[in-house]
Short mmCIF file of C-alpha atoms (C1' of nucleotides) in Angstrom, two decimals:
data_model
loop_
_atom_site.label_atom_id
_atom_site.label_comp_id
_atom_site.label_asym_id
_atom_site.label_seq_id
_atom_site.Cartn_x
_atom_site.Cartn_y
_atom_site.Cartn_z
CA MET A 1237 -14.82 22.58 -6.86
CA THR A 1238 -12.32 19.82 -6.45
CA TYR A 1239 -11.66 19.42 -10.16
CA GLY A 1240 -8.28 20.84 -11.03
CA LYS A 1241 -6.86 20.77 -7.55
CA ASN A 1242 -3.85 18.58 -7.10
CA VAL A 1243 -4.87 15.05 -6.32
CA PRO A 1244 -4.20 13.69 -3.01
CA LYS A 1245 -1.73 10.92 -2.60
CA ALA A 1246 -4.28 8.67 -0.98
CA THR A 1247 -6.69 9.28 -3.82
CA LYS A 1248 -4.15 8.28 -6.49
CA GLN A 1249 -3.51 4.95 -4.62
CA ARG A 1250 -7.16 4.24 -4.97
CA TYR A 1251 -7.45 4.78 -8.69
CA PRO A 1252 -6.01 1.41 -9.66
CA ILE A 1253 -8.47 -0.24 -7.32
CA TYR A 1254 -11.37 1.40 -9.00
CA LEU A 1255 -10.05 0.66 -12.39
CA LYS A 1256 -9.76 -3.06 -11.51
CA ALA A 1257 -13.29 -3.26 -10.28
CA LEU A 1258 -14.67 -1.39 -13.16
CA ARG A 1259 -12.98 -3.80 -15.55
CA LYS A 1260 -14.61 -6.56 -13.60
CA LEU A 1261 -18.03 -4.85 -14.04
CA LYS A 1262 -17.46 -4.34 -17.76
CA SER A 1263 -16.51 -8.04 -18.21
CA ASN A 1264 -19.93 -8.75 -16.57
CA ASN A 1265 -21.57 -6.48 -19.02
CA VAL A 1266 -22.53 -4.05 -16.50
CA GLU A 1267 -23.13 -0.67 -18.25
CA ARG A 1268 -23.77 1.76 -15.35
CA VAL A 1269 -22.61 1.81 -11.73
CA LEU A 1270 -23.63 3.85 -8.66
CA SER A 1271 -20.95 5.15 -6.35
CA SER A 1272 -22.72 3.07 -3.61
CA GLU A 1273 -22.46 -0.11 -5.78
CA LEU A 1274 -18.79 0.61 -6.45
CA SER A 1275 -18.50 1.13 -2.65
CA GLU A 1276 -19.72 -2.32 -1.88
CA LEU A 1277 -17.33 -3.81 -4.39
CA VAL A 1278 -14.16 -2.26 -3.30
CA ASP A 1279 -14.97 -1.53 0.29
CA ILE A 1280 -14.36 2.18 0.21
CA ALA A 1281 -16.98 4.85 1.31
CA SER A 1282 -19.09 5.95 -1.68
CA THR A 1283 -18.44 9.67 -0.65
CA THR A 1284 -14.77 9.02 -0.80
CA ILE A 1285 -15.36 7.41 -4.29
CA ARG A 1286 -17.34 10.37 -5.51
CA ARG A 1287 -14.75 12.80 -4.18
CA ASP A 1288 -11.93 10.91 -5.76
CA LEU A 1289 -13.53 10.73 -9.15
CA SER A 1290 -14.29 14.54 -8.98
CA PHE A 1291 -10.66 15.36 -9.06
CA ILE A 1292 -10.62 14.15 -12.67
CA GLY A 1293 -13.85 15.83 -13.53
CA CYS A 1294 -17.55 15.60 -13.56
CA LEU A 1295 -17.73 12.03 -14.75
CA GLY A 1296 -21.13 10.95 -13.39
CA LYS A 1297 -24.58 12.12 -13.74
CA GLN A 1298 -26.88 13.04 -10.83
CA GLY A 1299 -29.72 10.47 -10.48
CA TYR A 1300 -27.97 8.21 -12.78
CA GLY A 1301 -24.52 7.10 -11.68
CA TYR A 1302 -21.42 6.49 -13.69
CA ASP A 1303 -21.17 4.98 -17.14
CA VAL A 1304 -18.74 1.99 -16.75
CA GLU A 1305 -17.30 2.13 -20.12
CA LYS A 1306 -16.70 5.82 -20.08
CA LEU A 1307 -15.14 5.69 -16.66
CA ILE A 1308 -12.64 3.01 -17.86
CA GLN A 1309 -11.87 5.14 -20.84
CA VAL A 1310 -11.31 8.26 -18.80
CA PHE A 1311 -8.99 6.29 -16.43
CA ASN A 1312 -7.08 5.05 -19.42
CA GLU A 1313 -6.87 8.30 -21.31
CA VAL A 1314 -6.31 10.67 -18.43
CA LEU A 1315 -4.33 8.61 -15.93
CA GLY A 1316 -2.67 6.05 -18.16
CA THR A 1317 -0.11 6.73 -20.77
CA GLY A 1318 -1.81 5.36 -23.66
CA PHE A 1319 -0.83 1.60 -22.87
CA ASP A 1320 2.49 2.18 -24.59
CA GLU A 1321 4.64 2.10 -21.61
CA LYS A 1322 7.72 0.04 -22.62
CA ILE A 1323 8.61 -2.02 -19.47
CA ILE A 1324 11.78 -3.97 -19.15
CA LEU A 1325 12.15 -6.98 -16.91
CA ILE A 1326 15.45 -7.70 -15.09
CA GLY A 1327 15.73 -11.33 -13.90
CA CYS A 1328 14.10 -14.38 -15.55
CA GLY A 1329 14.01 -16.69 -12.54
CA ASN A 1330 10.76 -18.42 -11.35
CA LEU A 1331 9.19 -15.14 -10.54
CA GLY A 1332 10.38 -13.27 -13.66
CA GLN A 1333 8.94 -16.09 -15.95
CA ALA A 1334 5.69 -15.96 -14.02
CA LEU A 1335 5.47 -12.31 -14.88
CA LEU A 1336 6.34 -12.89 -18.54
CA ASN A 1337 3.81 -15.75 -18.74
CA TYR A 1338 1.09 -13.49 -17.58
CA ASN A 1339 0.51 -11.72 -20.78
CA ARG A 1340 -2.35 -9.49 -20.02
CA TRP A 1341 -0.32 -6.36 -19.96
CA ASP A 1342 -1.69 -4.85 -23.06
CA TYR A 1343 -4.37 -2.21 -22.53
CA VAL A 1344 -3.44 -1.69 -18.90
CA VAL A 1345 -0.25 0.47 -18.94
CA GLY A 1346 2.00 -1.12 -21.60
CA GLU A 1347 3.92 -4.28 -21.83
CA ILE A 1348 7.24 -5.93 -21.11
CA VAL A 1349 9.28 -5.52 -24.28
CA MET A 1350 12.40 -7.28 -23.27
CA ALA A 1351 13.99 -9.13 -20.39
CA PHE A 1352 17.55 -9.45 -19.09
CA ASP A 1353 19.32 -12.17 -17.17
CA ILE A 1354 22.80 -13.65 -16.66
CA LYS A 1355 22.20 -17.37 -17.02
CA PRO A 1356 23.58 -18.64 -20.34
CA ASP A 1357 20.84 -21.19 -20.67
CA ILE A 1358 18.22 -18.52 -20.94
CA VAL A 1359 20.16 -15.55 -22.58
CA GLY A 1360 19.48 -15.28 -26.22
CA LYS A 1361 16.18 -17.10 -26.12
CA THR A 1362 12.79 -15.60 -26.18
CA ILE A 1363 9.98 -16.34 -23.76
CA LYS A 1364 6.50 -15.61 -24.91
CA ASN A 1365 8.02 -13.64 -27.81
CA ILE A 1366 9.91 -11.52 -25.35
CA PRO A 1367 13.67 -11.58 -26.09
CA VAL A 1368 15.99 -12.19 -23.25
CA TYR A 1369 19.33 -10.38 -23.37
CA HIS A 1370 22.41 -10.52 -21.10
CA ILE A 1371 22.41 -7.96 -18.44
CA ASP A 1372 25.75 -6.59 -19.70
CA GLU A 1373 23.84 -5.39 -22.70
CA LEU A 1374 21.36 -3.39 -20.65
CA GLU A 1375 22.72 -0.08 -21.75
CA LYS A 1376 22.93 -1.09 -25.36
CA ARG A 1377 19.53 -2.80 -25.65
CA ILE A 1378 17.14 -0.78 -23.48
CA PRO A 1379 14.64 1.20 -25.40
CA GLU A 1380 15.28 4.93 -25.33
CA ASP A 1381 11.78 5.75 -23.96
CA CYS A 1382 11.75 3.00 -21.36
CA ARG A 1383 10.68 4.54 -18.04
CA ILE A 1384 9.73 1.53 -15.92
CA ALA A 1385 11.77 -1.53 -14.98
CA ILE A 1386 10.59 -4.61 -13.05
CA VAL A 1387 13.51 -5.86 -10.90
CA ALA A 1388 13.12 -9.60 -10.03
CA ILE A 1389 16.68 -10.60 -9.10
CA SER A 1390 18.23 -11.62 -5.81
CA GLN A 1391 21.63 -10.25 -6.18
CA ASP A 1392 23.22 -6.80 -6.63
CA ALA A 1393 19.92 -5.10 -6.98
CA GLN A 1394 21.08 -1.75 -5.51
CA GLN A 1395 23.94 -1.56 -8.12
CA LEU A 1396 21.35 -2.20 -10.69
CA VAL A 1397 19.25 0.72 -9.75
CA GLU A 1398 22.02 3.13 -10.41
CA ARG A 1399 22.48 1.71 -13.82
CA LEU A 1400 18.82 1.90 -14.50
CA GLN A 1401 18.83 5.47 -13.55
CA LYS A 1402 21.47 6.38 -16.01
CA CYS A 1403 19.39 4.78 -18.66
CA GLY A 1404 16.52 7.19 -17.89
CA VAL A 1405 14.33 4.77 -16.01
CA ILE A 1406 12.22 6.61 -13.45
CA GLY A 1407 10.09 3.93 -11.84
CA ILE A 1408 11.09 0.63 -10.41
CA ILE A 1409 8.82 -2.25 -9.51
CA ASP A 1410 10.82 -4.13 -6.87
CA PHE A 1411 10.31 -7.87 -6.57
CA THR A 1412 13.67 -8.39 -4.70
CA HIS A 1413 13.38 -9.68 -1.22
CA THR A 1414 16.06 -7.21 -0.07
CA HIS A 1415 15.80 -3.63 0.91
CA ILE A 1416 16.62 -1.26 -1.93
CA GLN A 1417 16.77 2.50 -2.14
CA VAL A 1418 16.25 4.75 -4.98
CA PRO A 1419 17.68 8.40 -5.58
CA LYS A 1420 15.41 11.41 -5.62
CA GLY A 1421 13.54 11.61 -8.81
CA MET A 1422 12.97 7.89 -8.98
CA ALA A 1423 9.96 6.12 -7.76
CA LEU A 1424 9.97 2.78 -6.16
CA LYS A 1425 7.09 0.33 -5.75
CA THR A 1426 7.80 -2.80 -3.72
CA VAL A 1427 5.96 -5.97 -4.29
CA ASP A 1428 6.68 -8.40 -1.57
CA VAL A 1429 4.75 -11.42 -0.34
CA VAL A 1430 6.39 -11.56 3.01
CA THR A 1431 5.75 -7.88 3.71
CA LYS A 1432 2.02 -8.44 2.74
CA ILE A 1433 1.79 -11.33 5.14
CA GLN A 1434 3.34 -9.30 7.84
CA GLU A 1435 0.78 -6.59 7.30
CA LEU A 1436 -1.83 -9.19 7.46
CA VAL A 1437 -0.49 -10.65 10.66
CA PHE A 1438 -0.05 -7.08 12.31
CA GLU A 1439 -3.42 -6.15 11.24
CA THR A 1440 -5.29 -9.25 12.47
CA ASN A 1441 -3.21 -9.69 15.58
CA ILE A 1442 -3.88 -7.59 18.69
CA ILE A 1443 -0.59 -6.07 19.30
CA LYS A 1444 0.84 -7.27 22.54
CA LYS A 1445 2.59 -4.92 24.85
CA PHE A 1446 6.45 -4.70 25.53
CA ARG A 1447 8.84 -2.81 27.53
CA MET B 1047 2.60 8.66 26.51
CA THR B 1048 1.87 6.87 23.34
CA TYR B 1049 2.86 3.31 24.62
CA GLY B 1050 -0.33 1.37 25.19
CA LYS B 1051 -2.53 3.44 23.02
CA ASN B 1052 -3.99 1.67 20.03
CA VAL B 1053 -1.67 1.63 17.05
CA PRO B 1054 -2.70 3.79 14.16
CA LYS B 1055 -3.33 1.88 10.88
CA ALA B 1056 -0.68 3.91 9.12
CA THR B 1057 1.85 3.06 11.73
CA LYS B 1058 1.09 -0.72 11.31
CA GLN B 1059 1.71 -0.65 7.69
CA ARG B 1060 5.11 0.81 8.34
CA TYR B 1061 6.21 -1.93 10.64
CA PRO B 1062 7.18 -4.41 7.94
CA ILE B 1063 9.12 -1.71 6.23
CA TYR B 1064 11.12 -1.05 9.28
CA LEU B 1065 11.60 -4.78 9.90
CA LYS B 1066 13.00 -5.29 6.41
CA ALA B 1067 15.44 -2.40 6.77
CA LEU B 1068 16.60 -3.66 10.05
CA ARG B 1069 17.20 -7.13 8.57
CA LYS B 1070 19.41 -5.42 6.09
CA LEU B 1071 21.30 -3.55 8.75
CA LYS B 1072 21.85 -6.74 10.68
CA SER B 1073 23.09 -8.71 7.68
CA ASN B 1074 25.65 -5.81 7.19
CA ASN B 1075 26.77 -6.17 10.82
CA VAL B 1076 25.27 -2.86 11.90
CA GLU B 1077 24.65 -2.94 15.67
CA ARG B 1078 22.93 0.23 16.34
CA VAL B 1079 20.94 2.62 14.38
CA LEU B 1080 19.56 6.18 14.86
CA SER B 1081 16.13 7.12 13.92
CA SER B 1082 17.77 9.64 11.54
CA GLU B 1083 19.63 6.81 9.84
CA LEU B 1084 16.80 4.56 9.46
CA SER B 1085 14.88 7.53 8.07
CA GLU B 1086 17.49 7.81 5.26
CA LEU B 1087 17.10 4.24 4.69
CA VAL B 1088 13.37 3.83 4.37
CA ASP B 1089 12.49 7.39 3.24
CA ILE B 1090 10.16 8.01 6.26
CA ALA B 1091 10.63 11.11 8.59
CA SER B 1092 12.70 10.29 11.61
CA THR B 1093 10.01 11.70 13.87
CA THR B 1094 7.52 9.40 12.47
CA ILE B 1095 9.77 6.46 13.02
CA ARG B 1096 10.31 7.35 16.64
CA ARG B 1097 6.58 7.86 17.10
CA ASP B 1098 5.82 4.53 15.47
CA LEU B 1099 8.24 2.72 17.58
CA SER B 1100 6.96 4.38 20.78
CA PHE B 1101 3.69 2.70 20.42
CA ILE B 1102 5.38 -0.54 21.16
CA GLY B 1103 7.39 0.66 24.04
CA CYS B 1104 10.56 2.71 24.92
CA LEU B 1105 12.83 0.80 22.58
CA GLY B 1106 15.68 3.31 22.06
CA LYS B 1107 18.01 5.10 24.42
CA GLN B 1108 18.38 8.89 24.38
CA GLY B 1109 21.76 9.99 23.07
CA TYR B 1110 22.42 6.45 21.65
CA GLY B 1111 19.74 5.31 19.26
CA TYR B 1112 18.24 1.85 18.69
CA ASP B 1113 19.93 -1.55 19.09
CA VAL B 1114 19.28 -3.20 15.86
CA GLU B 1115 19.24 -6.88 17.19
CA LYS B 1116 16.88 -5.88 20.00
CA LEU B 1117 14.57 -3.98 17.63
CA ILE B 1118 14.32 -7.01 15.31
CA GLN B 1119 13.60 -9.21 18.19
CA VAL B 1120 10.98 -6.95 19.55
CA PHE B 1121 9.21 -6.84 16.14
CA ASN B 1122 9.23 -10.58 16.05
CA GLU B 1123 8.16 -11.29 19.52
CA VAL B 1124 5.59 -8.54 19.83
CA LEU B 1125 4.29 -8.17 16.30
CA GLY B 1126 4.79 -11.52 14.90
CA THR B 1127 3.21 -14.77 15.90
CA GLY B 1128 6.35 -16.67 16.69
CA PHE B 1129 7.06 -17.66 13.07
CA ASP B 1130 4.68 -20.57 13.32
CA GLU B 1131 1.99 -19.20 10.95
CA LYS B 1132 0.86 -22.17 8.88
CA ILE B 1133 0.30 -20.82 5.43
CA ILE B 1134 -1.26 -22.66 2.61
CA LEU B 1135 -0.76 -21.97 -1.10
CA ILE B 1136 -3.68 -22.41 -3.59
CA GLY B 1137 -2.40 -22.63 -7.08
CA CYS B 1138 0.94 -24.02 -8.20
CA GLY B 1139 1.36 -22.32 -11.55
CA ASN B 1140 4.21 -20.19 -12.52
CA LEU B 1141 3.67 -17.79 -9.76
CA GLY B 1142 2.81 -20.36 -7.09
CA GLN B 1143 5.96 -22.33 -7.76
CA ALA B 1144 7.94 -19.12 -7.63
CA LEU B 1145 6.60 -18.61 -4.28
CA LEU B 1146 7.43 -22.04 -3.18
CA ASN B 1147 10.91 -21.81 -4.50
CA TYR B 1148 11.57 -18.74 -2.50
CA ASN B 1149 12.25 -20.63 0.65
CA ARG B 1150 13.04 -17.88 3.12
CA TRP B 1151 9.63 -17.97 4.95
CA ASP B 1152 11.13 -19.16 8.06
CA TYR B 1153 11.69 -16.70 10.84
CA VAL B 1154 9.44 -14.20 9.20
CA VAL B 1155 5.90 -15.14 9.98
CA GLY B 1156 5.77 -18.80 9.22
CA GLU B 1157 5.91 -20.98 6.15
CA ILE B 1158 3.91 -22.54 3.43
CA VAL B 1159 3.08 -25.95 4.75
CA MET B 1160 1.11 -27.34 1.94
CA ALA B 1161 -0.18 -26.44 -1.64
CA PHE B 1162 -3.17 -27.09 -3.65
CA ASP B 1163 -3.79 -27.37 -7.40
CA ILE B 1164 -6.00 -29.12 -9.85
CA LYS B 1165 -3.54 -30.25 -12.49
CA PRO B 1166 -2.92 -34.06 -12.40
CA ASP B 1167 0.73 -33.65 -13.44
CA ILE B 1168 1.41 -31.84 -10.24
CA VAL B 1169 -0.99 -33.08 -7.64
CA GLY B 1170 0.48 -35.69 -5.37
CA LYS B 1171 4.05 -34.39 -5.94
CA THR B 1172 6.08 -32.27 -3.54
CA ILE B 1173 7.82 -29.03 -4.51
CA LYS B 1174 10.64 -28.12 -2.25
CA ASN B 1175 9.43 -30.63 0.34
CA ILE B 1176 5.90 -29.01 0.25
CA PRO B 1177 3.15 -31.51 -0.64
CA VAL B 1178 0.69 -30.62 -3.31
CA TYR B 1179 -2.90 -31.83 -2.90
CA HIS B 1180 -5.85 -31.72 -5.03
CA ILE B 1181 -8.01 -28.73 -4.30
CA ASP B 1182 -10.95 -31.04 -3.67
CA GLU B 1183 -9.15 -32.23 -0.61
CA LEU B 1184 -8.96 -28.75 0.86
CA GLU B 1185 -11.26 -29.19 3.79
CA LYS B 1186 -9.79 -32.52 4.53
CA ARG B 1187 -6.13 -31.49 4.45
CA ILE B 1188 -6.02 -28.02 5.62
CA PRO B 1189 -4.25 -27.68 9.09
CA GLU B 1190 -6.64 -26.89 11.77
CA ASP B 1191 -4.85 -23.59 12.92
CA CYS B 1192 -4.20 -22.34 9.43
CA ARG B 1193 -5.18 -18.64 9.27
CA ILE B 1194 -3.47 -17.46 6.08
CA ALA B 1195 -3.95 -18.58 2.53
CA ILE B 1196 -2.03 -17.39 -0.49
CA VAL B 1197 -4.36 -17.54 -3.54
CA ALA B 1198 -2.53 -17.66 -6.85
CA ILE B 1199 -5.14 -19.08 -9.21
CA SER B 1200 -6.81 -17.36 -12.20
CA GLN B 1201 -10.15 -19.14 -11.97
CA ASP B 1202 -13.00 -19.24 -9.49
CA ALA B 1203 -11.16 -17.27 -6.81
CA GLN B 1204 -14.27 -15.76 -5.44
CA GLN B 1205 -15.89 -19.20 -4.72
CA LEU B 1206 -12.65 -20.33 -3.16
CA VAL B 1207 -12.81 -17.48 -0.66
CA GLU B 1208 -15.91 -18.74 0.86
CA ARG B 1209 -14.53 -22.25 1.21
CA LEU B 1210 -11.47 -20.86 2.83
CA GLN B 1211 -13.53 -18.86 5.31
CA LYS B 1212 -15.40 -22.05 6.26
CA CYS B 1213 -12.08 -23.62 7.04
CA GLY B 1214 -11.12 -20.91 9.43
CA VAL B 1215 -8.82 -18.79 7.26
CA ILE B 1216 -9.03 -15.06 8.26
CA GLY B 1217 -6.45 -13.62 5.94
CA ILE B 1218 -5.88 -14.00 2.15
CA ILE B 1219 -2.97 -12.87 0.25
CA ASP B 1220 -4.49 -12.37 -3.27
CA PHE B 1221 -2.30 -12.94 -6.29
CA THR B 1222 -5.21 -13.34 -8.67
CA HIS B 1223 -5.45 -10.75 -11.46
CA THR B 1224 -9.13 -10.54 -10.87
CA HIS B 1225 -11.10 -8.53 -8.33
CA ILE B 1226 -12.14 -10.53 -5.40
CA GLN B 1227 -14.12 -9.64 -2.18
CA VAL B 1228 -13.94 -10.99 1.37
CA PRO B 1229 -16.69 -11.02 3.90
CA LYS B 1230 -16.55 -9.09 7.14
CA GLY B 1231 -14.06 -10.62 9.53
CA MET B 1232 -11.62 -11.60 6.82
CA ALA B 1233 -8.58 -9.44 5.66
CA LEU B 1234 -7.48 -9.23 2.20
CA LYS B 1235 -4.11 -8.07 0.95
CA THR B 1236 -3.75 -7.82 -2.73
CA VAL B 1237 -0.36 -8.31 -4.53
CA ASP B 1238 -0.57 -7.32 -8.10
CA VAL B 1239 2.07 -6.03 -10.43
CA VAL B 1240 -0.21 -4.34 -12.84
CA THR B 1241 -1.77 -2.34 -9.99
CA LYS B 1242 1.66 -1.33 -8.80
CA ILE B 1243 2.72 -0.29 -12.23
CA GLN B 1244 -0.47 1.79 -12.53
CA GLU B 1245 0.37 3.48 -9.25
CA LEU B 1246 3.83 4.15 -10.48
CA VAL B 1247 2.45 5.61 -13.63
CA PHE B 1248 -0.28 7.71 -11.89
CA GLU B 1249 2.30 8.95 -9.42
CA THR B 1250 5.09 9.94 -11.89
CA ASN B 1251 2.51 11.26 -14.58
CA ILE B 1252 1.20 14.76 -14.01
CA ILE B 1253 -2.52 14.00 -14.08
CA LYS B 1254 -4.06 15.68 -17.11
CA LYS B 1255 -7.44 17.29 -16.99
CA PHE B 1256 -10.55 16.05 -18.46
CA ARG B 1257 -14.23 17.04 -18.89
"C1'" DT C 1071 33.30 14.41 37.91
"C1'" DT C 1072 31.33 17.73 35.18
"C1'" DA C 1073 29.56 19.86 31.22
"C1'" DA C 1074 28.44 19.76 26.44
"C1'" DA C 1075 26.75 17.11 22.73
"C1'" DA C 1076 23.48 13.84 20.95
"C1'" DA C 1077 19.25 11.50 20.36
"C1'" DT C 1078 14.98 9.73 22.16
"C1'" DG C 1079 9.97 10.14 23.39
"C1'" DT C 1080 6.16 13.36 23.86
"C1'" DT C 1081 3.41 17.26 23.03
"C1'" DA C 1082 0.91 20.13 20.37
"C1'" DA C 1083 0.19 22.24 16.08
"C1'" DA C 1084 -0.15 21.65 11.07
"C1'" DA C 1085 -1.45 18.97 7.31
"C1'" DT C 1086 -3.91 15.48 5.29
"C1'" DC C 1087 -7.62 12.55 4.67
"C1'" DT C 1088 -12.47 10.98 5.31
"C1'" DT C 1089 -17.21 11.46 5.53
"C1'" DA C 1090 -21.81 13.28 6.79
"C1'" DA C 1091 -24.99 16.54 5.07
"C1'" DC C 1092 -26.90 18.84 1.42
"C1'" DA C 1093 -27.79 21.65 -2.87
"C1'" DA C 1094 -28.12 20.88 -7.74
"C1'" DA C 1095 -29.10 17.94 -11.41
"C1'" DT C 1096 -31.16 14.10 -13.66
"C1'" DC C 1097 -34.26 10.46 -14.27
"C1'" DA C 1098 -38.90 8.34 -14.21
"C1'" DA C 1099 -43.60 8.20 -13.62
"C1'" DT C 1100 -47.84 10.21 -14.00
"C1'" DA D 934 -45.15 19.16 -18.29
"C1'" DT D 935 -44.80 18.41 -13.32
"C1'" DT D 936 -43.61 15.97 -9.27
"C1'" DG D 937 -41.06 12.96 -6.50
"C1'" DA D 938 -37.30 9.83 -6.18
"C1'" DT D 939 -32.41 9.48 -6.97
"C1'" DT D 940 -27.76 10.25 -7.04
"C1'" DT D 941 -23.99 13.07 -7.91
"C1'" DG D 942 -20.45 16.89 -6.75
"C1'" DT D 943 -19.28 19.91 -2.97
"C1'" DT D 944 -18.93 22.01 1.48
"C1'" DA D 945 -17.61 21.89 5.91
"C1'" DA D 946 -16.86 19.34 9.90
"C1'" DG D 947 -14.52 15.55 12.02
"C1'" DA D 948 -10.79 12.17 12.24
"C1'" DT D 949 -6.48 10.69 11.49
"C1'" DT D 950 -1.73 11.41 10.43
"C1'" DT D 951 2.36 13.88 10.15
"C1'" DT D 952 5.96 16.79 12.02
"C1'" DA D 953 8.28 20.60 14.25
"C1'" DA D 954 9.77 21.72 18.66
"C1'" DC D 955 11.42 20.60 23.04
"C1'" DA D 956 12.14 18.41 27.72
"C1'" DT D 957 14.55 14.51 29.23
"C1'" DT D 958 17.93 11.17 29.43
"C1'" DT D 959 22.24 9.18 27.97
"C1'" DT D 960 26.72 9.33 26.05
"C1'" DT D 961 31.19 11.22 25.39
"C1'" DA D 962 35.12 13.97 26.29
"C1'" DA D 963 37.87 16.82 29.02
#
DNA sequence: TTAAAAATGTTAAAATCTTAACAAATCAAT
DNA sequence: ATTGATTTGTTAAGATTTTAACATTTTTAA
């Protein structure tokens, strides 16, 4: 019985992948899916998928497969937080605005509720209905139950991390191109093109020898 | 002797992390670093770091540590491709332009050499010295030795993948918010805020039970 | 110059993760 | 209803990854 055990790290990292694929299936009006089909889709062994899902509960039916709609629902209910995560965005440069313009946050984990910047030409305005405040007002404006911050600035990111922690933020999505660290108790997820390209190159290249 | 063995997948994924941290050290004029110091910085066990590095060769000195400059150089020479990767960008929306505006590609793996889009108001122009062509001209314009494409469009991404493959592209950085698949022989690296936020939430949340 | 301190690279054991194999359950067809 | 075809969830074995421990080498200080 795997159900109830604590979920392996590797498994947790795959849940978002499944969820994304399931959404695609749903949008294509697919109502049921086999672990083998999902396997094709996400390039993860079907056994691994079945095992991963079994940590949450018995979600499938033998001889039938999984109900797409139900699976999505379970992911949302069990793993998500009810879509009401209040996320803040620090930095409204090119990237920050790209994030704001992508407005499909709802029904995923939550949404960006406010943004912060320093540039006078942007502070005080709203972008896609999201108000932009001056970063000096962070402590004053941040919602009390805000746990996640997206950091998309290029300066003084490390300092900011400490301020965010004091405000109760426990998770940071890091879009800076610098290396930042978070104290114990905080989680950091880095999103970086350059790193991804390097991974790609490192993976596709045969690694040459050196001494 | 680990040197010469084939490098574990997990190790390869850590190399970019090390490189980033090393760059930070260098910019702070740090000349040498211990595996234990690097460990603090990147939150990976020092033994793991030493082991990872030993796959490339004997890069450190007992009783001394690692030379930051040398390590960076080795990463570049051995793992990189000489910074001359010709990367193309598909899609010059908010996100695409954000990528173009971030012009620190040089001396990392290569640089974006051209971009493609469909919007008439952008096709034919140059952004940060990068020419933007119409996507219909992909096959005609793409550099012969281009291996990596960044895909930052929201429509018909799957079709595009097949076209890119025919052009010799073997690696895709996927910024679409949809689920795309690549055929065997191609590598895919997905960069997605929503997925990252979900990972964060899944990680920080105690996973509730379900049945 | 010598000896102690320090830090790497490697070994081997422990931990984690993946997957083949299969029992149990469901569906579908007769 | 019964039988056969499927497909899940689980077990256990296999593979991979991590890490503690240590031998070896280099540095540093007397």
